[in-house]
Amino acid sequence: MTSALELAADGIGSVEPNPAVGCLIEKSGRIIGRGKHERYGGPHAEINALADCRSRQADPEGATIYVTLEPCCHRGKTGPCSEAIIRAKPAGVVIAAQDPSAHADGAGIRQLREAGIRVTVGVCEAEARRLNAPFYHFVQTGKTWIVLKWAQSLDGKLARVDPTRNPWISGEQSRADAHRLRRRTQAILVGINTVLIDNPLLTPRPSGGRRPLRIVMDSDLRIPLNSQLLQTASDHPLLIVTDAQTLTREAGKAKEIERRGGQILTRKMDIEHGNLRPLQDELRTRGVQQLLVEGGPKTLGAFLEQGLANEVCVYIAPMVLGVEGCASLGTALARKVCQTPLCHLETKRLGPDLRLRGLTAPIT
Ligand code: AOF
Ligand code: ZN
C-alpha cells in the first residue's frame, strides 16, 4: 500500500479536484500491474492497473488488488471501477480509505463484497487521507481547504525594504516548488498590497494545464489597469473582491476591469477586523476545493487569526535581512495564533532553502 500511495502521489498537480489514487495488483508475490489516476477526466487508477496487467499478458484472476481509495461504482467521466474489478475476478481487494463522496460512500465496497471478493479497508488510512486532505475536507465539511504559503528569511522577514535590486528571498528551487503548489490548487488569493508592490501574474509556470482562479482582496479597487493580472484576465480568470460602496464610487473603473475580463464580487469582507466567512461561502459555491493564499503578511495574518488555515507551507531562506528586511508576519498578527506546533510536519531541502509544511489540525 505504501508503494500504491507513492504511485498515487505522482498524480498530485494533475488530477485535482479529483483525489490522487494509486493501484497495484499482486499475484504469487509478484506485482503484475500498476496504475494511477494520471489526470483529471482520465481513467482511474484501477483501470490503468488492469490495463498494465493485460499489457504484460498477466491474468488478474485470483490476485490481490491494492488501491488507495475505495473503487468507484458510478458512471462519471469514466466507467465504474468496481465492475471492471469484478470482471477481473481477483481473490481480494485491499483499500486504504473509503471514498466519502455521495456517489460512493461504501457502495463500491459493498458491490465488491456482494460479488464474493474479500475486501479489507483501512490499510495506511491516515497516510491516504493526508495525501488527499483537500478532497476529504471539501467532501466531508463542504469547506475549501486553505493553504497559506510564504517565503521568509531566518529573521522572519517576508520582503526586502528595497526590492529593486533583488526582489526574491527564496531561491530558484523554492520558487519552482511554489509553482507546483499553484498547479494543484483551484484558486490563488493575494491582498491588494501584494499586487501594488510585486505586480504578480499568479499563474502556475511553466504554463499549460489548469488555470486557477486568481483572487485579489481589494476593498478600494486600487488594482492598476495596467497590472499583469488585468492584462492576462481574458486568458486566466481573475476575481476582484471589493466593497459595495467602492463599487458605486468607482463605477467607471469597475467597468474597465470587466471590459478587460476581470470579474468583480462585492462581499462585505473585512480582512483586518476578521470576517472572511463570506469568502468561504463564495469559494464553496464555486466548488473551489483548495485555495492557496500567497500574501502579503496582512492577508496571511488574517487567515491565521481567524483560524481558517488548514495547511502552512513556508520556504525559509538561510539569510538574516535585519534592517534590509520588512513585512514580518509576527508584527502583522495582533493576537497570538497557531501556538500549538503544526502537525504532519514535513521538511525538505530545496537548494539552500528549507521547506516546512504542516497541517493546523491532525488527520486521524
Ligand atoms: C476510483 N479510482 O482513481 C479515482 C476515483 O469524474 P470521474 O469519473 O473521474 O470520477 C471522479 C470521482 O471518482 C471522484 O470524485 C472520486 O469520488 C472518485 N475517484 N475513484 O475508483 C480513482 N480517482
Ligand atoms: Zn473509479
mmCIF file of C-alpha atoms and ligand atoms in Angstrom:
data_model
loop_
_atom_site.group_PDB
_atom_site.id
_atom_site.type_symbol
_atom_site.label_atom_id
_atom_site.label_comp_id
_atom_site.label_asym_id
_atom_site.label_seq_id
_atom_site.Cartn_x
_atom_site.Cartn_y
_atom_site.Cartn_z
ATOM 1 C CA MET A 1 0.000 0.000 0.000
ATOM 2 C CA THR A 2 2.958 2.280 0.637
ATOM 3 C CA SER A 3 4.038 1.749 -2.978
ATOM 4 C CA ALA A 4 0.479 2.383 -4.173
ATOM 5 C CA LEU A 5 0.478 5.652 -2.210
ATOM 6 C CA GLU A 6 3.773 6.670 -3.808
ATOM 7 C CA LEU A 7 2.263 5.969 -7.227
ATOM 8 C CA ALA A 8 -0.824 7.985 -6.294
ATOM 9 C CA ALA A 9 1.296 10.950 -5.200
ATOM 10 C CA ASP A 10 2.625 11.297 -8.768
ATOM 11 C CA GLY A 11 -0.841 12.456 -9.814
ATOM 12 C CA ILE A 12 -0.812 15.465 -7.463
ATOM 13 C CA GLY A 13 -0.875 18.595 -9.604
ATOM 14 C CA SER A 14 -2.743 16.910 -12.489
ATOM 15 C CA VAL A 15 -5.786 15.162 -11.004
ATOM 16 C CA GLU A 16 -7.353 17.841 -8.803
ATOM 17 C CA PRO A 17 -10.110 18.343 -7.812
ATOM 18 C CA ASN A 18 -10.237 14.551 -8.110
ATOM 19 C CA PRO A 19 -8.289 12.608 -5.498
ATOM 20 C CA ALA A 20 -4.871 11.162 -6.355
ATOM 21 C CA VAL A 21 -5.188 7.368 -6.425
ATOM 22 C CA GLY A 22 -2.685 4.555 -6.925
ATOM 23 C CA CYS A 23 -3.259 0.839 -7.527
ATOM 24 C CA LEU A 24 -1.040 -2.263 -7.524
ATOM 25 C CA ILE A 25 -2.018 -5.802 -8.472
ATOM 26 C CA GLU A 26 -0.093 -8.598 -6.813
ATOM 27 C CA LYS A 27 -0.152 -12.330 -7.608
ATOM 28 C CA SER A 28 2.034 -15.047 -6.116
ATOM 29 C CA GLY A 29 4.359 -12.459 -4.596
ATOM 30 C CA ARG A 30 4.848 -10.556 -7.878
ATOM 31 C CA ILE A 31 3.471 -7.184 -8.945
ATOM 32 C CA ILE A 32 1.647 -7.881 -12.208
ATOM 33 C CA GLY A 33 0.091 -4.444 -12.725
ATOM 34 C CA ARG A 34 0.394 -0.862 -11.557
ATOM 35 C CA GLY A 35 -1.610 2.206 -12.335
ATOM 36 C CA LYS A 36 -2.509 5.636 -11.104
ATOM 37 C CA HIS A 37 -5.105 8.268 -11.834
ATOM 38 C CA GLU A 38 -2.936 10.426 -14.073
ATOM 39 C CA ARG A 39 -5.057 13.439 -14.848
ATOM 40 C CA TYR A 40 -8.464 14.929 -14.212
ATOM 41 C CA GLY A 41 -11.032 13.334 -16.521
ATOM 42 C CA GLY A 42 -8.702 10.442 -17.330
ATOM 43 C CA PRO A 43 -9.078 6.738 -16.465
ATOM 44 C CA HIS A 44 -8.995 5.804 -12.798
ATOM 45 C CA ALA A 45 -6.072 4.061 -11.117
ATOM 46 C CA GLU A 46 -7.706 0.608 -11.112
ATOM 47 C CA ILE A 47 -8.473 0.754 -14.851
ATOM 48 C CA ASN A 48 -4.860 1.702 -15.596
ATOM 49 C CA ALA A 49 -3.521 -1.064 -13.351
ATOM 50 C CA LEU A 50 -5.740 -3.695 -15.024
ATOM 51 C CA ALA A 51 -4.627 -2.432 -18.464
ATOM 52 C CA ASP A 52 -0.998 -2.663 -17.328
ATOM 53 C CA CYS A 53 -1.667 -6.231 -16.232
ATOM 54 C CA ARG A 54 -3.091 -7.139 -19.653
ATOM 55 C CA SER A 55 -0.172 -5.483 -21.455
ATOM 56 C CA ARG A 56 2.141 -7.834 -19.560
ATOM 57 C CA GLN A 57 -0.044 -10.812 -20.521
ATOM 58 C CA ALA A 58 -0.689 -11.433 -16.838
ATOM 59 C CA ASP A 59 -4.062 -12.649 -15.548
ATOM 60 C CA PRO A 60 -5.509 -10.796 -12.524
ATOM 61 C CA GLU A 61 -7.782 -13.752 -11.633
ATOM 62 C CA GLY A 62 -7.003 -14.782 -8.061
ATOM 63 C CA ALA A 63 -4.706 -11.780 -7.494
ATOM 64 C CA THR A 64 -4.854 -9.171 -4.720
ATOM 65 C CA ILE A 65 -5.565 -5.588 -5.731
ATOM 66 C CA TYR A 66 -4.176 -2.809 -3.517
ATOM 67 C CA VAL A 67 -5.871 0.549 -4.076
ATOM 68 C CA THR A 68 -5.555 3.774 -2.074
ATOM 69 C CA LEU A 69 -9.242 4.775 -2.434
ATOM 70 C CA GLU A 70 -12.480 2.819 -2.457
ATOM 71 C CA PRO A 71 -13.175 1.866 -6.097
ATOM 72 C CA CYS A 72 -15.983 3.927 -7.575
ATOM 73 C CA CYS A 73 -19.247 2.312 -8.700
ATOM 74 C CA HIS A 74 -20.734 5.315 -10.504
ATOM 75 C CA ARG A 75 -20.617 6.281 -14.136
ATOM 76 C CA GLY A 76 -18.844 9.648 -14.082
ATOM 77 C CA LYS A 77 -16.354 10.711 -16.714
ATOM 78 C CA THR A 78 -15.213 7.098 -16.760
ATOM 79 C CA GLY A 79 -16.925 3.744 -16.155
ATOM 80 C CA PRO A 80 -17.321 2.188 -12.702
ATOM 81 C CA CYS A 81 -14.067 0.650 -11.397
ATOM 82 C CA SER A 82 -15.992 -1.797 -9.199
ATOM 83 C CA GLU A 83 -17.432 -3.559 -12.261
ATOM 84 C CA ALA A 84 -14.041 -3.718 -14.004
ATOM 85 C CA ILE A 85 -12.567 -5.268 -10.848
ATOM 86 C CA ILE A 86 -15.395 -7.816 -10.543
ATOM 87 C CA ARG A 87 -14.864 -8.858 -14.174
ATOM 88 C CA ALA A 88 -11.135 -9.355 -13.449
ATOM 89 C CA LYS A 89 -12.021 -11.904 -10.678
ATOM 90 C CA PRO A 90 -9.362 -11.052 -8.077
ATOM 91 C CA ALA A 91 -9.376 -13.014 -4.814
ATOM 92 C CA GLY A 92 -9.081 -9.888 -2.687
ATOM 93 C CA VAL A 93 -9.084 -6.101 -2.720
ATOM 94 C CA VAL A 94 -7.212 -4.089 -0.071
ATOM 95 C CA ILE A 95 -8.344 -0.472 0.235
ATOM 96 C CA ALA A 96 -6.640 2.333 2.182
ATOM 97 C CA ALA A 97 -9.666 4.561 2.699
ATOM 98 C CA GLN A 98 -13.343 4.763 1.897
ATOM 99 C CA ASP A 99 -14.460 7.424 -0.625
ATOM 100 C CA PRO A 100 -16.779 9.810 1.292
ATOM 101 C CA SER A 101 -18.384 11.182 -1.919
ATOM 102 C CA ALA A 102 -22.158 10.751 -2.132
ATOM 103 C CA HIS A 103 -21.731 8.555 -5.236
ATOM 104 C CA ALA A 104 -19.512 6.120 -3.327
ATOM 105 C CA ASP A 105 -19.500 6.176 0.477
ATOM 106 C CA GLY A 106 -19.199 2.429 0.892
ATOM 107 C CA ALA A 107 -21.293 1.438 -2.121
ATOM 108 C CA GLY A 108 -18.199 0.380 -4.117
ATOM 109 C CA ILE A 109 -17.011 -1.764 -1.222
ATOM 110 C CA ARG A 110 -20.445 -3.391 -0.863
ATOM 111 C CA GLN A 111 -20.563 -4.225 -4.560
ATOM 112 C CA LEU A 112 -17.190 -5.970 -4.391
ATOM 113 C CA ARG A 113 -18.210 -7.953 -1.302
ATOM 114 C CA GLU A 114 -21.524 -8.954 -2.858
ATOM 115 C CA ALA A 115 -19.533 -10.341 -5.796
ATOM 116 C CA GLY A 116 -17.706 -12.619 -3.341
ATOM 117 C CA ILE A 117 -14.427 -10.686 -3.277
ATOM 118 C CA ARG A 118 -12.586 -10.483 0.050
ATOM 119 C CA VAL A 119 -12.284 -6.762 0.899
ATOM 120 C CA THR A 120 -10.049 -5.202 3.568
ATOM 121 C CA VAL A 121 -10.422 -1.487 4.331
ATOM 122 C CA GLY A 122 -8.207 0.845 6.381
ATOM 123 C CA VAL A 123 -4.631 -0.118 5.496
ATOM 124 C CA CYS A 124 -2.472 3.060 5.683
ATOM 125 C CA GLU A 125 -5.702 5.020 6.037
ATOM 126 C CA ALA A 126 -4.207 8.148 7.694
ATOM 127 C CA GLU A 127 -1.497 8.397 5.011
ATOM 128 C CA ALA A 128 -4.120 8.102 2.268
ATOM 129 C CA ARG A 129 -6.285 10.766 3.893
ATOM 130 C CA ARG A 130 -3.265 13.039 4.318
ATOM 131 C CA LEU A 131 -2.377 12.668 0.635
ATOM 132 C CA ASN A 132 -5.839 13.821 -0.420
ATOM 133 C CA ALA A 133 -6.597 16.052 2.562
ATOM 134 C CA PRO A 134 -8.249 18.842 0.480
ATOM 135 C CA PHE A 135 -10.531 16.286 -1.226
ATOM 136 C CA TYR A 136 -11.689 14.704 2.058
ATOM 137 C CA HIS A 137 -12.094 18.096 3.758
ATOM 138 C CA PHE A 138 -14.216 19.524 0.940
ATOM 139 C CA VAL A 139 -16.402 16.446 0.559
ATOM 140 C CA GLN A 140 -16.915 15.976 4.291
ATOM 141 C CA THR A 141 -17.295 19.581 5.512
ATOM 142 C CA GLY A 142 -18.235 21.456 2.326
ATOM 143 C CA LYS A 143 -15.385 23.855 3.074
ATOM 144 C CA THR A 144 -12.429 24.846 0.960
ATOM 145 C CA TRP A 145 -9.027 23.586 2.151
ATOM 146 C CA ILE A 146 -6.893 26.690 2.718
ATOM 147 C CA VAL A 147 -3.112 26.615 2.286
ATOM 148 C CA LEU A 148 -1.007 29.590 3.423
ATOM 149 C CA LYS A 149 2.311 29.962 1.660
ATOM 150 C CA TRP A 150 5.131 32.388 2.220
ATOM 151 C CA ALA A 151 8.905 32.718 1.956
ATOM 152 C CA GLN A 152 10.913 34.253 4.767
ATOM 153 C CA SER A 153 14.405 34.990 5.958
ATOM 154 C CA LEU A 154 15.789 33.462 9.150
ATOM 155 C CA ASP A 155 14.722 36.610 11.000
ATOM 156 C CA GLY A 156 11.171 36.188 9.747
ATOM 157 C CA LYS A 157 11.064 38.933 7.114
ATOM 158 C CA LEU A 158 8.813 38.333 4.122
ATOM 159 C CA ALA A 159 10.172 41.135 1.921
ATOM 160 C CA ARG A 160 13.090 43.455 1.321
ATOM 161 C CA VAL A 161 12.788 47.171 2.065
ATOM 162 C CA ASP A 162 14.292 47.864 -1.346
ATOM 163 C CA PRO A 163 13.147 45.138 -3.716
ATOM 164 C CA THR A 164 14.590 46.822 -6.830
ATOM 165 C CA ARG A 165 17.952 45.052 -6.730
ATOM 166 C CA ASN A 166 16.687 41.574 -5.864
ATOM 167 C CA PRO A 167 13.013 41.021 -5.036
ATOM 168 C CA TRP A 168 13.434 37.361 -4.061
ATOM 169 C CA ILE A 169 14.035 35.878 -0.653
ATOM 170 C CA SER A 170 13.737 32.198 -1.510
ATOM 171 C CA GLY A 171 15.927 30.557 -4.158
ATOM 172 C CA GLU A 172 15.141 29.226 -7.601
ATOM 173 C CA GLN A 173 14.237 25.706 -6.469
ATOM 174 C CA SER A 174 11.821 27.004 -3.848
ATOM 175 C CA ARG A 175 10.156 29.189 -6.418
ATOM 176 C CA ALA A 176 9.750 26.256 -8.821
ATOM 177 C CA ASP A 177 8.243 24.282 -5.943
ATOM 178 C CA ALA A 178 5.803 27.123 -5.246
ATOM 179 C CA HIS A 179 4.634 26.886 -8.853
ATOM 180 C CA ARG A 180 3.888 23.203 -8.278
ATOM 181 C CA LEU A 181 1.729 24.281 -5.322
ATOM 182 C CA ARG A 182 -0.139 26.661 -7.619
ATOM 183 C CA ARG A 183 -0.758 23.880 -10.125
ATOM 184 C CA ARG A 184 -2.662 21.692 -7.689
ATOM 185 C CA THR A 185 -4.968 24.401 -6.421
ATOM 186 C CA GLN A 186 -8.184 25.763 -7.923
ATOM 187 C CA ALA A 187 -7.756 29.333 -6.656
ATOM 188 C CA ILE A 188 -4.898 31.620 -5.580
ATOM 189 C CA LEU A 189 -5.505 34.653 -3.384
ATOM 190 C CA VAL A 190 -3.487 37.771 -2.552
ATOM 191 C CA GLY A 191 -4.200 41.124 -0.901
ATOM 192 C CA ILE A 192 -4.063 44.322 -2.963
ATOM 193 C CA ASN A 193 -0.746 45.417 -1.413
ATOM 194 C CA THR A 194 0.966 42.404 -2.967
ATOM 195 C CA VAL A 195 -0.450 43.419 -6.355
ATOM 196 C CA LEU A 196 0.761 47.017 -5.925
ATOM 197 C CA ILE A 197 4.247 46.015 -4.748
ATOM 198 C CA ASP A 198 5.012 42.852 -6.772
ATOM 199 C CA ASN A 199 2.721 43.123 -9.808
ATOM 200 C CA PRO A 200 2.379 39.302 -9.799
ATOM 201 C CA LEU A 201 0.901 37.103 -12.530
ATOM 202 C CA LEU A 202 -0.310 34.361 -10.150
ATOM 203 C CA THR A 203 -0.305 31.631 -12.803
ATOM 204 C CA PRO A 204 1.386 28.230 -12.457
ATOM 205 C CA ARG A 205 4.566 28.157 -14.556
ATOM 206 C CA PRO A 206 5.680 26.549 -16.823
ATOM 207 C CA SER A 207 2.292 27.379 -18.301
ATOM 208 C CA GLY A 208 -0.229 24.866 -19.606
ATOM 209 C CA GLY A 209 -2.795 22.792 -17.822
ATOM 210 C CA ARG A 210 -5.169 24.081 -15.210
ATOM 211 C CA ARG A 211 -5.761 27.831 -14.827
ATOM 212 C CA PRO A 212 -6.592 28.531 -11.190
ATOM 213 C CA LEU A 213 -8.940 31.386 -10.374
ATOM 214 C CA ARG A 214 -6.855 34.377 -9.244
ATOM 215 C CA ILE A 215 -8.479 36.340 -6.418
ATOM 216 C CA VAL A 216 -7.487 39.806 -5.152
ATOM 217 C CA MET A 217 -8.867 41.267 -1.932
ATOM 218 C CA ASP A 218 -9.167 44.907 -2.987
ATOM 219 C CA SER A 219 -11.689 46.838 -0.878
ATOM 220 C CA ASP A 220 -10.844 50.211 -2.515
ATOM 221 C CA LEU A 221 -10.483 48.899 -6.070
ATOM 222 C CA ARG A 222 -6.889 50.056 -6.302
ATOM 223 C CA ILE A 223 -5.782 47.383 -8.788
ATOM 224 C CA PRO A 224 -3.874 49.148 -11.605
ATOM 225 C CA LEU A 225 -5.474 48.748 -15.015
ATOM 226 C CA ASN A 226 -2.029 48.002 -16.440
ATOM 227 C CA SER A 227 -1.253 45.304 -13.833
ATOM 228 C CA GLN A 228 -0.153 41.914 -15.144
ATOM 229 C CA LEU A 229 -3.256 40.406 -13.545
ATOM 230 C CA LEU A 230 -5.623 42.546 -15.602
ATOM 231 C CA GLN A 231 -3.548 42.255 -18.741
ATOM 232 C CA THR A 232 -3.994 38.495 -18.648
ATOM 233 C CA ALA A 233 -7.592 38.433 -17.381
ATOM 234 C CA SER A 234 -9.081 37.275 -20.667
ATOM 235 C CA ASP A 235 -6.994 34.079 -20.515
ATOM 236 C CA HIS A 236 -6.640 33.457 -16.787
ATOM 237 C CA PRO A 237 -9.720 34.015 -14.631
ATOM 238 C CA LEU A 238 -9.484 36.943 -12.230
ATOM 239 C CA LEU A 239 -11.864 37.806 -9.413
ATOM 240 C CA ILE A 240 -11.629 41.079 -7.524
ATOM 241 C CA VAL A 241 -13.361 41.225 -4.185
ATOM 242 C CA THR A 242 -14.346 44.736 -3.194
ATOM 243 C CA ASP A 243 -16.856 46.748 -1.140
ATOM 244 C CA ALA A 244 -20.324 47.593 -2.427
ATOM 245 C CA GLN A 245 -19.693 51.277 -1.575
ATOM 246 C CA THR A 246 -16.436 51.291 -3.519
ATOM 247 C CA LEU A 247 -18.220 49.838 -6.496
ATOM 248 C CA THR A 248 -20.684 52.737 -6.531
ATOM 249 C CA ARG A 249 -17.825 55.237 -6.181
ATOM 250 C CA GLU A 250 -15.584 53.578 -8.763
ATOM 251 C CA ALA A 251 -18.223 52.508 -11.274
ATOM 252 C CA GLY A 252 -16.095 53.671 -14.222
ATOM 253 C CA LYS A 253 -13.037 51.705 -13.153
ATOM 254 C CA ALA A 254 -15.154 48.657 -12.407
ATOM 255 C CA LYS A 255 -16.465 48.758 -15.980
ATOM 256 C CA GLU A 256 -12.916 48.953 -17.315
ATOM 257 C CA ILE A 257 -11.915 45.960 -15.188
ATOM 258 C CA GLU A 258 -14.825 43.942 -16.511
ATOM 259 C CA ARG A 259 -14.077 45.010 -20.070
ATOM 260 C CA ARG A 260 -10.617 43.503 -19.644
ATOM 261 C CA GLY A 261 -12.119 40.225 -18.458
ATOM 262 C CA GLY A 262 -11.886 40.690 -14.678
ATOM 263 C CA GLN A 263 -14.857 39.690 -12.534
ATOM 264 C CA ILE A 264 -15.935 41.826 -9.595
ATOM 265 C CA LEU A 265 -17.541 40.476 -6.477
ATOM 266 C CA THR A 266 -18.907 42.628 -3.697
ATOM 267 C CA ARG A 267 -18.984 40.934 -0.378
ATOM 268 C CA LYS A 268 -18.745 42.608 2.973
ATOM 269 C CA MET A 269 -15.385 41.281 3.983
ATOM 270 C CA ASP A 270 -13.122 42.920 6.441
ATOM 271 C CA ILE A 271 -9.660 41.407 6.410
ATOM 272 C CA GLU A 272 -8.356 43.479 9.311
ATOM 273 C CA HIS A 273 -11.269 43.011 11.642
ATOM 274 C CA GLY A 274 -11.795 39.448 10.857
ATOM 275 C CA ASN A 275 -14.594 38.399 8.665
ATOM 276 C CA LEU A 276 -13.586 36.151 5.847
ATOM 277 C CA ARG A 277 -16.606 33.861 6.165
ATOM 278 C CA PRO A 278 -18.395 35.325 3.120
ATOM 279 C CA LEU A 279 -15.327 34.459 1.086
ATOM 280 C CA GLN A 280 -15.520 30.903 2.334
ATOM 281 C CA ASP A 281 -19.160 30.747 1.220
ATOM 282 C CA GLU A 282 -18.246 32.087 -2.201
ATOM 283 C CA LEU A 283 -15.463 29.531 -2.612
ATOM 284 C CA ARG A 284 -17.799 26.725 -1.624
ATOM 285 C CA THR A 285 -20.412 27.889 -4.147
ATOM 286 C CA ARG A 286 -17.775 27.946 -6.854
ATOM 287 C CA GLY A 287 -16.664 24.426 -5.930
ATOM 288 C CA VAL A 288 -13.128 25.518 -5.020
ATOM 289 C CA GLN A 289 -11.696 22.536 -3.164
ATOM 290 C CA GLN A 290 -8.326 24.097 -2.428
ATOM 291 C CA LEU A 291 -7.227 27.748 -2.069
ATOM 292 C CA LEU A 292 -3.636 28.949 -1.939
ATOM 293 C CA VAL A 293 -3.098 32.216 -0.061
ATOM 294 C CA GLU A 294 0.146 33.831 -1.178
ATOM 295 C CA GLY A 295 0.280 37.004 0.859
ATOM 296 C CA GLY A 296 1.124 39.522 1.877
ATOM 297 C CA PRO A 297 1.595 39.472 5.634
ATOM 298 C CA LYS A 298 -1.670 41.232 6.443
ATOM 299 C CA THR A 299 -3.713 38.797 4.379
ATOM 300 C CA LEU A 300 -1.830 35.738 5.653
ATOM 301 C CA GLY A 301 -2.215 37.058 9.201
ATOM 302 C CA ALA A 302 -5.969 37.469 8.757
ATOM 303 C CA PHE A 303 -6.402 33.842 7.664
ATOM 304 C CA LEU A 304 -4.274 32.646 10.571
ATOM 305 C CA GLU A 305 -6.056 34.810 13.131
ATOM 306 C CA GLN A 306 -9.451 33.679 12.003
ATOM 307 C CA GLY A 307 -8.409 30.067 12.267
ATOM 308 C CA LEU A 308 -9.085 29.451 8.578
ATOM 309 C CA ALA A 309 -5.746 27.915 7.623
ATOM 310 C CA ASN A 310 -5.641 24.142 7.160
ATOM 311 C CA GLU A 311 -2.092 23.913 5.895
ATOM 312 C CA VAL A 312 1.014 26.067 6.024
ATOM 313 C CA CYS A 313 3.924 25.919 3.585
ATOM 314 C CA VAL A 314 6.925 28.098 4.421
ATOM 315 C CA TYR A 315 10.163 28.488 2.488
ATOM 316 C CA ILE A 316 12.960 29.530 4.836
ATOM 317 C CA ALA A 317 15.995 31.126 3.224
ATOM 318 C CA PRO A 318 19.327 30.946 5.092
ATOM 319 C CA MET A 319 19.822 34.693 5.445
ATOM 320 C CA VAL A 320 19.306 37.370 8.038
ATOM 321 C CA LEU A 321 17.930 40.534 6.450
ATOM 322 C CA GLY A 322 17.977 42.770 9.528
ATOM 323 C CA VAL A 323 17.023 46.351 8.669
ATOM 324 C CA GLU A 324 17.066 45.483 4.952
ATOM 325 C CA GLY A 325 14.033 43.276 5.543
ATOM 326 C CA CYS A 326 10.420 44.142 6.301
ATOM 327 C CA ALA A 327 6.898 42.742 6.428
ATOM 328 C CA SER A 328 7.345 40.228 9.172
ATOM 329 C CA LEU A 329 4.367 38.008 9.815
ATOM 330 C CA GLY A 330 4.763 38.334 13.582
ATOM 331 C CA THR A 331 4.050 42.055 13.674
ATOM 332 C CA ALA A 332 1.109 41.629 11.352
ATOM 333 C CA LEU A 333 -0.674 39.452 13.868
ATOM 334 C CA ALA A 334 -2.454 41.403 16.531
ATOM 335 C CA ARG A 335 -3.112 38.365 18.677
ATOM 336 C CA LYS A 336 -1.114 35.247 19.107
ATOM 337 C CA VAL A 337 -2.364 32.455 16.943
ATOM 338 C CA CYS A 338 -1.246 28.995 15.943
ATOM 339 C CA GLN A 339 0.511 28.487 19.274
ATOM 340 C CA THR A 340 0.468 24.757 19.012
ATOM 341 C CA PRO A 341 3.006 23.215 16.647
ATOM 342 C CA LEU A 342 1.843 22.223 13.199
ATOM 343 C CA CYS A 343 1.186 18.516 12.749
ATOM 344 C CA HIS A 344 2.052 16.008 9.997
ATOM 345 C CA LEU A 345 5.177 18.105 9.632
ATOM 346 C CA GLU A 346 7.379 17.600 6.572
ATOM 347 C CA THR A 347 10.684 19.277 5.929
ATOM 348 C CA LYS A 348 12.562 19.312 2.649
ATOM 349 C CA ARG A 349 15.771 20.902 1.426
ATOM 350 C CA LEU A 350 15.312 22.932 -1.753
ATOM 351 C CA GLY A 351 18.741 24.178 -2.818
ATOM 352 C CA PRO A 352 19.881 26.433 0.004
ATOM 353 C CA ASP A 353 16.367 26.772 1.434
ATOM 354 C CA LEU A 354 14.324 24.687 3.803
ATOM 355 C CA ARG A 355 10.656 23.991 3.110
ATOM 356 C CA LEU A 356 8.464 23.377 6.107
ATOM 357 C CA ARG A 357 4.931 22.064 5.574
ATOM 358 C CA GLY A 358 2.383 21.141 8.144
ATOM 359 C CA LEU A 359 -1.286 20.991 8.993
ATOM 360 C CA THR A 360 -3.064 23.027 11.661
ATOM 361 C CA ALA A 361 -5.117 20.009 12.798
ATOM 362 C CA PRO A 362 -4.297 16.307 12.845
ATOM 363 C CA ILE A 363 -5.725 13.839 10.371
ATOM 364 C CA THR A 364 -6.976 10.760 12.130
HETATM 365 C C1 AOF B 1 -11.647 5.472 -8.256
HETATM 366 N N1 AOF B 1 -10.370 5.460 -8.702
HETATM 367 O O1 AOF B 1 -8.511 6.508 -9.394
HETATM 368 C C2 AOF B 1 -10.284 7.834 -8.598
HETATM 369 C C3 AOF B 1 -11.608 7.813 -8.059
HETATM 370 O O2 AOF B 1 -15.495 12.034 -12.944
HETATM 371 P P1 AOF B 1 -14.811 10.710 -12.715
HETATM 372 O O3 AOF B 1 -15.444 9.567 -13.423
HETATM 373 O O4 AOF B 1 -13.322 10.784 -12.959
HETATM 374 O O5 AOF B 1 -14.995 10.357 -11.154
HETATM 375 C C4 AOF B 1 -14.394 11.152 -10.185
HETATM 376 C C5 AOF B 1 -14.755 10.632 -8.818
HETATM 377 O O6 AOF B 1 -14.326 9.274 -8.675
HETATM 378 C C6 AOF B 1 -14.064 11.404 -7.684
HETATM 379 O O7 AOF B 1 -14.871 12.461 -7.225
HETATM 380 C C7 AOF B 1 -13.889 10.331 -6.625
HETATM 381 O O8 AOF B 1 -15.071 10.146 -5.882
HETATM 382 C C8 AOF B 1 -13.636 9.082 -7.456
HETATM 383 N N2 AOF B 1 -12.216 8.988 -7.731
HETATM 384 N N3 AOF B 1 -12.230 6.638 -7.886
HETATM 385 O O9 AOF B 1 -12.273 4.429 -8.195
HETATM 386 C C9 AOF B 1 -9.671 6.576 -8.915
HETATM 387 N N4 AOF B 1 -9.628 8.987 -8.820
HETATM 388 ZN ZN ZN B 2 -13.111 4.579 -10.438
#
